[in-house]
mmCIF file of C-alpha atoms and ligand atoms in Angstrom:
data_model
loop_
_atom_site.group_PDB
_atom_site.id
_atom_site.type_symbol
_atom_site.label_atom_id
_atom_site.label_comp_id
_atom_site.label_asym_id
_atom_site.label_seq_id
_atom_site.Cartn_x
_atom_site.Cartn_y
_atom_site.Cartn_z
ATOM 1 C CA UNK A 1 118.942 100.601 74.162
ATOM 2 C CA UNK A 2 121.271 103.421 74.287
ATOM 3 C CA UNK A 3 121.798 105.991 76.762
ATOM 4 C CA UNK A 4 119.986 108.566 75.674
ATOM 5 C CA UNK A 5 117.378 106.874 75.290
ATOM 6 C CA UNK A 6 117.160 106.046 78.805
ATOM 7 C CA UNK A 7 118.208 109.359 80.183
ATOM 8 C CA UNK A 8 114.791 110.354 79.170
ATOM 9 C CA UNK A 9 112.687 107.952 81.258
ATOM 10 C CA UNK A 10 115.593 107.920 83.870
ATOM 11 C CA UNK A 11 118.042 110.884 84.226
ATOM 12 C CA UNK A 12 118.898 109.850 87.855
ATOM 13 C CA UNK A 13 119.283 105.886 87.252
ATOM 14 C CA UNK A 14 121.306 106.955 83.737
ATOM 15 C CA UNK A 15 123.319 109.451 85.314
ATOM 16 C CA UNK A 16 124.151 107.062 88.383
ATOM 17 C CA UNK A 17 125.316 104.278 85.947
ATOM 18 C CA UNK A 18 127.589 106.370 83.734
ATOM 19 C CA UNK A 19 129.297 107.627 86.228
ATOM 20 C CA UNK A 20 129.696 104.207 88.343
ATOM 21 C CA UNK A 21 131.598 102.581 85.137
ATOM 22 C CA UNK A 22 133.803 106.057 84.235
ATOM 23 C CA UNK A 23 135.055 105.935 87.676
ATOM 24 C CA UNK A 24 135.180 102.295 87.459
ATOM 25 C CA UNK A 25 133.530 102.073 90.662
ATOM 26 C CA UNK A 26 130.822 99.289 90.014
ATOM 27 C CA UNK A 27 129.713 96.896 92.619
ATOM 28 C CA UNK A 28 129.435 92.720 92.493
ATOM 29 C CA UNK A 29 125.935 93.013 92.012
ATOM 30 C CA UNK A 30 122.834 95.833 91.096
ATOM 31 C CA UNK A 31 119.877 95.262 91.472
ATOM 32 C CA UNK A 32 117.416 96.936 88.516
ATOM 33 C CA UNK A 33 113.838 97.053 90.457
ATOM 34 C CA UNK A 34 110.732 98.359 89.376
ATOM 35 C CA UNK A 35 107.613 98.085 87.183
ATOM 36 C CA UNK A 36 108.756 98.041 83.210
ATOM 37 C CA UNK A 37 110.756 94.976 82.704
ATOM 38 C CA UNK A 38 111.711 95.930 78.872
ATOM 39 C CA UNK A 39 113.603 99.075 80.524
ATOM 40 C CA UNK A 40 115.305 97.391 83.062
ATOM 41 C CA UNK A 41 116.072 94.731 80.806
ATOM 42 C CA UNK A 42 117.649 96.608 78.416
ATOM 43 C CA UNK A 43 119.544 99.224 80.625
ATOM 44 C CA UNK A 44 121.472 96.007 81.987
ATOM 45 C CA UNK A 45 122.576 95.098 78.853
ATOM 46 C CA UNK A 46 123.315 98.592 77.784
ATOM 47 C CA UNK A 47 125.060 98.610 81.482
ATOM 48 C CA UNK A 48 126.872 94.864 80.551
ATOM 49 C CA UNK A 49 128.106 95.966 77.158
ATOM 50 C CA UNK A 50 129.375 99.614 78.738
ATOM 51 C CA UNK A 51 130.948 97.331 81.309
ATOM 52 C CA UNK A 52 132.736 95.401 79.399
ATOM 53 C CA UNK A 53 134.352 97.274 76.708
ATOM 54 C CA UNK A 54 137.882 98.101 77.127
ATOM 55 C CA UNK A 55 137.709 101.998 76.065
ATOM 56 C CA UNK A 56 136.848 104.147 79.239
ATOM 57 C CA UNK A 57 134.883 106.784 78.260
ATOM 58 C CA UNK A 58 133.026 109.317 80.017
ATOM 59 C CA UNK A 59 129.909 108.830 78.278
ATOM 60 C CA UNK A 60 130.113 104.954 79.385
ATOM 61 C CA UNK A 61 129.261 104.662 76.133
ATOM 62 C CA UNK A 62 129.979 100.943 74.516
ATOM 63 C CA UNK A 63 133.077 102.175 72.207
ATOM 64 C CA UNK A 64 131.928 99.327 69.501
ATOM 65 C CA UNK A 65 135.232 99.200 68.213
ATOM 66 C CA UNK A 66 137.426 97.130 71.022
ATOM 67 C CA UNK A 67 137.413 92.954 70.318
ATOM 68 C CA UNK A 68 135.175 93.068 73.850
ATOM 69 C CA UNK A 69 132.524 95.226 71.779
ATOM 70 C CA UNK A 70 132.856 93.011 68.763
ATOM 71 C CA UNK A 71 132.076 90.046 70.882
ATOM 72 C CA UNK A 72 129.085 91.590 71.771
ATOM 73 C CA UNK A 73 128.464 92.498 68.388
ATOM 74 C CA UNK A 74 128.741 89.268 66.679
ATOM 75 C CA UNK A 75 125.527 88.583 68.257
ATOM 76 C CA UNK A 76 126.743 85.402 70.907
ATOM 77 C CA UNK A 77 128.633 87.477 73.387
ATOM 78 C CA UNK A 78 129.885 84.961 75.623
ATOM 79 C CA UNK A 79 130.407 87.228 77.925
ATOM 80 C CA UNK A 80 127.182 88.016 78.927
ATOM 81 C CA UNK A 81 125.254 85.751 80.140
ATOM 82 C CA UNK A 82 121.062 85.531 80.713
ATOM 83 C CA UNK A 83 119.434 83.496 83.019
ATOM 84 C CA UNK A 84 115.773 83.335 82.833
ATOM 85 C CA UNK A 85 112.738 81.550 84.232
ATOM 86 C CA UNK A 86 111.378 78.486 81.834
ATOM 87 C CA UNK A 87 108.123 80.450 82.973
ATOM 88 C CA UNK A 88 107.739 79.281 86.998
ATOM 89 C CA UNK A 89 110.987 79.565 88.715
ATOM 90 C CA UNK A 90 115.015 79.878 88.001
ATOM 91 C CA UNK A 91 116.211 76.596 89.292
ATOM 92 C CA UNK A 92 119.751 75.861 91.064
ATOM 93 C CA UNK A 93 121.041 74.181 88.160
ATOM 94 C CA UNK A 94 121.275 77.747 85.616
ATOM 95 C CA UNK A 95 123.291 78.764 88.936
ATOM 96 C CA UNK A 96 125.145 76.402 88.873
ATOM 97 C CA UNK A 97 125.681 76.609 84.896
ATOM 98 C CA UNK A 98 126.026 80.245 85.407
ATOM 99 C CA UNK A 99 129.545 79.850 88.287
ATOM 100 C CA UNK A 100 130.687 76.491 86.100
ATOM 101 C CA UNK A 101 130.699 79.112 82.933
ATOM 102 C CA UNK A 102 132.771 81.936 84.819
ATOM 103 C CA UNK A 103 135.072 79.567 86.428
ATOM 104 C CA UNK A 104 136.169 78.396 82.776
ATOM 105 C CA UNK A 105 135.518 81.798 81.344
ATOM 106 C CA UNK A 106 137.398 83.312 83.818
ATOM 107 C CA UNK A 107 140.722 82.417 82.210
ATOM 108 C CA UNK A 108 140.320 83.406 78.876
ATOM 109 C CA UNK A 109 138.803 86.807 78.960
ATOM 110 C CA UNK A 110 138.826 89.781 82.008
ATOM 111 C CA UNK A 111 135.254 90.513 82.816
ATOM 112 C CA UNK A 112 132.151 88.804 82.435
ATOM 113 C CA UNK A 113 128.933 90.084 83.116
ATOM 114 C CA UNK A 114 125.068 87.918 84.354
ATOM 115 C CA UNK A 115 122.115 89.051 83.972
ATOM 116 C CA UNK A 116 119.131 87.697 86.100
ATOM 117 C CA UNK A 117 116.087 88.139 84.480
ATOM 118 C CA UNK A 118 112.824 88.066 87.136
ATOM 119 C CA UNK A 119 115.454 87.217 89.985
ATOM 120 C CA UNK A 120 112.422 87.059 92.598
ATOM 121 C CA UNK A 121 111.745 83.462 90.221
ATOM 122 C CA UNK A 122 114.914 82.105 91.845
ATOM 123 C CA UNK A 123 114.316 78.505 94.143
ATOM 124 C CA UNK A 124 115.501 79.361 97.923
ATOM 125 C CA UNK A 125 118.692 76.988 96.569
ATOM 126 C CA UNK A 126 119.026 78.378 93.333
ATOM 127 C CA UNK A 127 119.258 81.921 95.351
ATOM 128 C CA UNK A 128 121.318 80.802 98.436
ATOM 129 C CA UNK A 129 123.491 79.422 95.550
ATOM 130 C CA UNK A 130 124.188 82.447 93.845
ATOM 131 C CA UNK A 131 124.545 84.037 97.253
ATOM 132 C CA UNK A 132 127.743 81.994 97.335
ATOM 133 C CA UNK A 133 128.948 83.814 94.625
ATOM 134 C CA UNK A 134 127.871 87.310 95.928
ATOM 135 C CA UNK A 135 130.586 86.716 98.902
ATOM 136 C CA UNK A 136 133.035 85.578 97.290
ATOM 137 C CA UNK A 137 132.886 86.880 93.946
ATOM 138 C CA UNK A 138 135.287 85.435 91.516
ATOM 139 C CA UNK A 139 137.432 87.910 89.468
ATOM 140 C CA UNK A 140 135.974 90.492 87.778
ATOM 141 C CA UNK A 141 132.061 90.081 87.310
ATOM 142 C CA UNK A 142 129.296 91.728 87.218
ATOM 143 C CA UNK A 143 125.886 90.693 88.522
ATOM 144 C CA UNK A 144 122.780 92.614 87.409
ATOM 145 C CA UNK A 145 119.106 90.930 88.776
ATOM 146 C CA UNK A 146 116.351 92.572 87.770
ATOM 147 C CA UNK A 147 112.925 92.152 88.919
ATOM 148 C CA UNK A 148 109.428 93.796 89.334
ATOM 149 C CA UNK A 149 109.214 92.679 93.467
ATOM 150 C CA UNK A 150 111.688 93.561 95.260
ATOM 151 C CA UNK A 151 110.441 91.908 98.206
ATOM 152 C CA UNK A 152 110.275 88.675 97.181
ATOM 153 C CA UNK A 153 114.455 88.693 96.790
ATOM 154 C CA UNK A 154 115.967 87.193 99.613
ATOM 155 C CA UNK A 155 116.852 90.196 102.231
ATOM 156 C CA UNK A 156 120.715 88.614 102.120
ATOM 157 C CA UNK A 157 121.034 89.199 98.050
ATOM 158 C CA UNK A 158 119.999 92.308 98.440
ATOM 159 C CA UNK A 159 121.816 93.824 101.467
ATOM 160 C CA UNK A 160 124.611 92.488 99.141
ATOM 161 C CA UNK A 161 123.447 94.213 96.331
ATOM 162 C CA UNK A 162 123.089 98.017 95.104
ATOM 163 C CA UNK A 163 119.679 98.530 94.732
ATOM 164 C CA UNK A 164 118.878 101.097 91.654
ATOM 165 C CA UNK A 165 114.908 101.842 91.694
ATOM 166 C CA UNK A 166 113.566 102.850 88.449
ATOM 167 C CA UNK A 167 111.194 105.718 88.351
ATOM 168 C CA UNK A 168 107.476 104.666 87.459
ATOM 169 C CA UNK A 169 107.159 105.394 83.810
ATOM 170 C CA UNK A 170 105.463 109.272 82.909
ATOM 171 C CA UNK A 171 101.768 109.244 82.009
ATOM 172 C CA UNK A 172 102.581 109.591 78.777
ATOM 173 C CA UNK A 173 105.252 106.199 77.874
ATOM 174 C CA UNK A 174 102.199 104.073 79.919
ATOM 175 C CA UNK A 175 99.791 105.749 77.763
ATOM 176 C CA UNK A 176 101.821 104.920 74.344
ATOM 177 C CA UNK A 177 102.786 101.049 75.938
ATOM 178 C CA UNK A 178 99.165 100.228 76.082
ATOM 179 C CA UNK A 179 98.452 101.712 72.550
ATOM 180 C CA UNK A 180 101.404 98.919 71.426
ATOM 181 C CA UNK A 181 99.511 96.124 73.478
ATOM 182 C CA UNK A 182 96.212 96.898 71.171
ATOM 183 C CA UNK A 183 94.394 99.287 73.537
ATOM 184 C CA UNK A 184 92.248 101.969 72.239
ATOM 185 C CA UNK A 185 93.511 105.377 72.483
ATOM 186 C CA UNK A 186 90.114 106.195 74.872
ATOM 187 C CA UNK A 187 91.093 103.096 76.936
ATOM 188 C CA UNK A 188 95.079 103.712 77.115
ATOM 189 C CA UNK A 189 94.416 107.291 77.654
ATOM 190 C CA UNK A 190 92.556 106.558 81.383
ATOM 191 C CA UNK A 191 94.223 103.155 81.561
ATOM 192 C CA UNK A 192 97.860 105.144 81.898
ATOM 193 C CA UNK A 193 96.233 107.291 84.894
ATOM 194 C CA UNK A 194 94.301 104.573 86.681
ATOM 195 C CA UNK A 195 96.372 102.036 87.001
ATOM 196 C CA UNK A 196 95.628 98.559 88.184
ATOM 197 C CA UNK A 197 92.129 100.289 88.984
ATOM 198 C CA UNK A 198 89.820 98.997 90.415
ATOM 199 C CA UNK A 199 91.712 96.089 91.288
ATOM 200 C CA UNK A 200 88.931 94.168 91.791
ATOM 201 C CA UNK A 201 88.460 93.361 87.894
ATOM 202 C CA UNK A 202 90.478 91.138 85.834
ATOM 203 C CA UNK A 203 92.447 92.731 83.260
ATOM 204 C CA UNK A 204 90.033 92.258 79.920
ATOM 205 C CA UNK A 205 86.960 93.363 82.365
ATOM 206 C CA UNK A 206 88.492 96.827 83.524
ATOM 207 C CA UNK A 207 88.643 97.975 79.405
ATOM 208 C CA UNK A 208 85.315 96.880 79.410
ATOM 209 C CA UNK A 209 84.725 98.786 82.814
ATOM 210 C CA UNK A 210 86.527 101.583 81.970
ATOM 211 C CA UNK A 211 84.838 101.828 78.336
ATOM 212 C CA UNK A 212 81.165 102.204 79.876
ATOM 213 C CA UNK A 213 82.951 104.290 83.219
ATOM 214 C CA UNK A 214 84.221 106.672 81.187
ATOM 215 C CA UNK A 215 80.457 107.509 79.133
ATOM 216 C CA UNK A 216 78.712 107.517 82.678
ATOM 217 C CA UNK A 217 81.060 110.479 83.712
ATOM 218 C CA UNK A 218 81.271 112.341 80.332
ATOM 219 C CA UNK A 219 77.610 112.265 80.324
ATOM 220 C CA UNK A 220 77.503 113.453 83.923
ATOM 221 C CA UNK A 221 80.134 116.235 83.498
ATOM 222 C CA UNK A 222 78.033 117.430 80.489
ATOM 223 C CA UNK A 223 74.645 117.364 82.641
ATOM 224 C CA UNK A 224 76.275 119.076 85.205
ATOM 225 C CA UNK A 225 77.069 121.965 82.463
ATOM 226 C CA UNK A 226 74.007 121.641 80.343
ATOM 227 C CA UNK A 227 71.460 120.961 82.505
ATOM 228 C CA UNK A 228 72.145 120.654 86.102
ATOM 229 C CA UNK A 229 68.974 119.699 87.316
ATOM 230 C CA UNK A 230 68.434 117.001 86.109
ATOM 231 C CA UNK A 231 72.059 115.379 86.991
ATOM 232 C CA UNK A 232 70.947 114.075 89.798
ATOM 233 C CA UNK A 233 68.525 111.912 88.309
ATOM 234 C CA UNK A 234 71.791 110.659 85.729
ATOM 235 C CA UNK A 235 73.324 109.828 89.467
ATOM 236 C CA UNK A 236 70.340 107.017 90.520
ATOM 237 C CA UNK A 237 70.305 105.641 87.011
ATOM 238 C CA UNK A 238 73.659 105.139 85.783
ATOM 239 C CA UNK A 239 76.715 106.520 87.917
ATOM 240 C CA UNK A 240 75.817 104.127 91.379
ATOM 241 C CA UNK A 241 75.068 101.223 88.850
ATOM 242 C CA UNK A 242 77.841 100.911 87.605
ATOM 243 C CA UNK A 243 80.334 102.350 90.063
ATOM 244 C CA UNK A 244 78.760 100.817 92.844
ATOM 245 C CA UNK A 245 81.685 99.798 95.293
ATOM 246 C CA UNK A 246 83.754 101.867 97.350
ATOM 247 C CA UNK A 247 86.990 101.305 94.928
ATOM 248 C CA UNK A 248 84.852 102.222 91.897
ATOM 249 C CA UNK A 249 83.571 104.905 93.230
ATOM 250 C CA UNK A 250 86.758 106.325 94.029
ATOM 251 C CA UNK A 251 88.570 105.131 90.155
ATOM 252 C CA UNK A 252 85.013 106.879 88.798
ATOM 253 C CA UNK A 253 86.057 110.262 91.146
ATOM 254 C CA UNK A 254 89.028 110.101 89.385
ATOM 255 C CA UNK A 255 87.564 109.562 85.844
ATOM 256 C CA UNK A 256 85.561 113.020 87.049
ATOM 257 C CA UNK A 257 88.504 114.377 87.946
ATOM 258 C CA UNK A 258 90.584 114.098 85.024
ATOM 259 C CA UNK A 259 87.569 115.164 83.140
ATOM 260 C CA UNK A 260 87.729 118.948 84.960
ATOM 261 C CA UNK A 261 91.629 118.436 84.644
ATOM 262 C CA UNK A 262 91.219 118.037 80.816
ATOM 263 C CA UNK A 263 89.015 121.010 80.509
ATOM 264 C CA UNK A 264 91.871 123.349 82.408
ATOM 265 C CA UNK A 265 94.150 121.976 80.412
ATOM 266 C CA UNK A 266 92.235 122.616 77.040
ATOM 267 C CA UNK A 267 92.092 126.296 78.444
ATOM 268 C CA UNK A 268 95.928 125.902 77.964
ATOM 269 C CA UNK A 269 96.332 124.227 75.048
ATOM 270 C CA UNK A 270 98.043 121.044 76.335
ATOM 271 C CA UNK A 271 97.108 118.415 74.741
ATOM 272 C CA UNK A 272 97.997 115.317 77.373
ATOM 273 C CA UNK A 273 94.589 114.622 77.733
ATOM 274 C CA UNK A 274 92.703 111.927 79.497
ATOM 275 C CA UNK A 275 89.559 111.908 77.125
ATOM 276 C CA UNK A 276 91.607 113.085 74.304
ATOM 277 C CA UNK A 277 88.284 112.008 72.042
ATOM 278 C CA UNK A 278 86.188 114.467 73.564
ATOM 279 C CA UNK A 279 88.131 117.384 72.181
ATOM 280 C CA UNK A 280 85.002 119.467 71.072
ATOM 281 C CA UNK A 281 82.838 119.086 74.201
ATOM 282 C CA UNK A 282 86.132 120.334 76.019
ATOM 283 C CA UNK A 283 86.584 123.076 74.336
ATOM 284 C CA UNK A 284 83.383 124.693 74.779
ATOM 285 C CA UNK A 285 83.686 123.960 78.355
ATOM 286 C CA UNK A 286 86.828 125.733 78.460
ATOM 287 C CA UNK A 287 85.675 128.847 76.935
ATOM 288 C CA UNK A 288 82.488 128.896 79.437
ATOM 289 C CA UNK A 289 84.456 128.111 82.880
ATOM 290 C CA UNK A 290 86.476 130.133 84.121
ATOM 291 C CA UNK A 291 90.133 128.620 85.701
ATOM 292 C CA UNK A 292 88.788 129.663 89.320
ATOM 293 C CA UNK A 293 85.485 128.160 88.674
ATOM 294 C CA UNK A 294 87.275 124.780 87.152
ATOM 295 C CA UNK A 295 90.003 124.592 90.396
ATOM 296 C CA UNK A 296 86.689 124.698 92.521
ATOM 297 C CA UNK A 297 85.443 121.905 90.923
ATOM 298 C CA UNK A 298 88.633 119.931 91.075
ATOM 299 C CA UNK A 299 88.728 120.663 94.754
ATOM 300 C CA UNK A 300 85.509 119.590 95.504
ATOM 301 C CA UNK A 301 86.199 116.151 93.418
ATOM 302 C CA UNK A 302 88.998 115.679 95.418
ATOM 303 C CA UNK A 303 87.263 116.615 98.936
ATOM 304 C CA UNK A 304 84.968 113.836 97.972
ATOM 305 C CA UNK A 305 87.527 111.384 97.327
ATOM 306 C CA UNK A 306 88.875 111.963 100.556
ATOM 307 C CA UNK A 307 85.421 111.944 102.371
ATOM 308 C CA UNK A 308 84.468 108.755 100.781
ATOM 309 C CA UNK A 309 87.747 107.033 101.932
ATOM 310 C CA UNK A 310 86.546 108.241 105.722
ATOM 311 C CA UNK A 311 83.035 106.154 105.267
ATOM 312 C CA UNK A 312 80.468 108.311 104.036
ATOM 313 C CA UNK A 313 77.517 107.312 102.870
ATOM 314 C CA UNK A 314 77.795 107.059 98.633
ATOM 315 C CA UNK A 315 74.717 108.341 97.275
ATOM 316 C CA UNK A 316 74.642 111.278 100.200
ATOM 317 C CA UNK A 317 78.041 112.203 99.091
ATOM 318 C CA UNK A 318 77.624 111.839 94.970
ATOM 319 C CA UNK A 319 74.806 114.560 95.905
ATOM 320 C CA UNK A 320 76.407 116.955 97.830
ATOM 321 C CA UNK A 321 79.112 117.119 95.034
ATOM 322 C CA UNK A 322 76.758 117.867 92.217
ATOM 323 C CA UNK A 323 75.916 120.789 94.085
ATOM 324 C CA UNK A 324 79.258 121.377 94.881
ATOM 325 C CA UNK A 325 80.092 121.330 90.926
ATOM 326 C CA UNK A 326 77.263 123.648 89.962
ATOM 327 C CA UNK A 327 77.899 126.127 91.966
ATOM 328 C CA UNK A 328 81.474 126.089 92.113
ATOM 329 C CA UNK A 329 83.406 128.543 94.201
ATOM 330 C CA UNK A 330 79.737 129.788 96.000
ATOM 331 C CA UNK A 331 80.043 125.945 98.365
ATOM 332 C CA UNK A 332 81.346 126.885 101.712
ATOM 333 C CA UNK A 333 83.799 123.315 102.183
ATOM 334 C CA UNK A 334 81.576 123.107 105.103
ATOM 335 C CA UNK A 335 78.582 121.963 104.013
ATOM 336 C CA UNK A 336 80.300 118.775 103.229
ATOM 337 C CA UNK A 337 80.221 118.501 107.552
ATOM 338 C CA UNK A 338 76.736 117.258 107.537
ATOM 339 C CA UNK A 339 77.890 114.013 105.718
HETATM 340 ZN ZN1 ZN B 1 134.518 98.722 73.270
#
């Protein structure tokens, strides 16, 4: 990884980091916290190499030139070193490695950076060892722990620690992630806006979830165009099978919502699309709604979201929205009061 590369998921983080090793003014230990391990992963060693080479620049950028860089180059830089899990926990012992190595290390060459990989896998010892460290750190080191849950690092590490929070990634690097893990583009396209959604469902069954979810409400969204009275009948036979908890009714509110989103946005020509599939069917929705009508309808999805989270009965509320979607900005946001 290179800077630029992470400025663009992470101007604030990048920015942050360059300018802690310009001015030189790094602490002991960062922590790198939050939900896309690959990033975090590779803007400590991007922050470990920038760290450690012996050309200041501005940038922070790794000069590549300097015998540090070269170390680092050669592919065994001994002056970084990664500690990781052997799959259930980081035991004392790689601590203990980890202080012997700087201790002998520590004579030869300046600085030496660690990297912690899934720090919250750390034993109570193996953390109260390194915690040893963090208070009395030897020469000039640098600590980086990364790690997807925060809160299960011990509160002492990180009070000693700066904490740098990386931003949840954009729609759009989720929705390109799954489509490397061997999603569908249909699937990664609502998987990146869902979420963990519904979390009731293990991973394989929310695709499957999501596959037939996603045909209930582009079937319902087109009934509610086409031929409105007979949506509600779509309602009893497929939409409360199949989203028929309180959680899936909410993930399916959201499946209709993105589905009036992606029609507003086809009006616009965007083209960051949650059913990006269903190109044709948006488009001629587009050119028959107007963007008053189609904020309506997102506003009434939205009021329903909101009334199902205060315990409304689910089939009474599914029907008060169709009518809410047909007739778009003619519902009075009180007739949702008799719920
Ligand atoms: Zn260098």
């Amino acid at each position: 990884m290179e800077w630029g590369t992470l400025r663009a998921e992470q101007p604030v983080v990048t920015q942050l980091l360059q300018h802690a090793v310009w001015r030189e003014r790094l602490p002991h230990a960062y922590i790198f916290e939050g939900e896309d391990r690959d990033e975090q992963l590779g803007a400590a060693f991007l922050l470990a190499r920038a760290f450690l080479c012996s050309n200041n620049d501005p940038a922070a950028k790794p000069c590549n030139q300097c015998s540090e860089c070269k170390r680092v180059q050669s592919g065994q830089h001994p002056d970084i070193i990664i500690i990781r899990s052997d799959g259930l926990s980081i035991k004392k012992a790689q601590v203990e490695f980890l202080q012997k190595e700087f201790a002998y290390k520590g004579m030869e060459s300046t600085r030496k950076a660690y990297i912690i990989e899934e720090a919250d896998k750390m034993t109570t010892s193996a953390a109260n060892s390194l915690l040893a460290s963090l208070e009395e750190p030897e020469g000039e080191a640098l600590a980086i722990l990364e790690t997807e849950n925060l809160h299960f690092l011990l509160p002492t590490i990180v009070s000693r620690s700066q904490v740098i929070s990386f931003r949840p990634l954009s729609e759009a690097s989720r929705q390109a992630h799954l489509r490397e893990k061997g999603e569908t583009e249909e699937v990664a396209a609502i998987k990146a806006r869902v979420g963990n959604k519904p979390t009731s469902l293990e991973d394989g069954e929310r695709t499957n979830w999501i596959v037939q979810g996603r045909q209930v409400v582009i079937q319902l969204a087109e009934e509610v165009f086409q031929r409105p009275l007979q949506a509600k009948w779509l309602l009893q036979d497929k939409w409360h099978t199949h989203f028929n908890d309180r959680e899936g009714l909410d993930t399916g509110l959201d499946f209709l919502l993105f589905w009036y989103r992606d029609v507003l946005y086809t009006k616009w020509g965007r083209e960051d699309l949650a059913y990006p599939d269903q190109l044709e069917r948006l488009k001629t929705e587009a050119l028959n709604r107007s963007e008053s009508m189609l904020a309506a309808q997102m506003k009434a999805v939205m009021e329903a979201k909101r009334y199902l989270a205060a315990n409304v009965n689910p089939q009474l509320l599914m029907e008060r929205l169709l009518l809410r979607l047909q007739e778009g900005s003619n519902f009075a946001s009180s007739d949702w009061h008799s719920l």
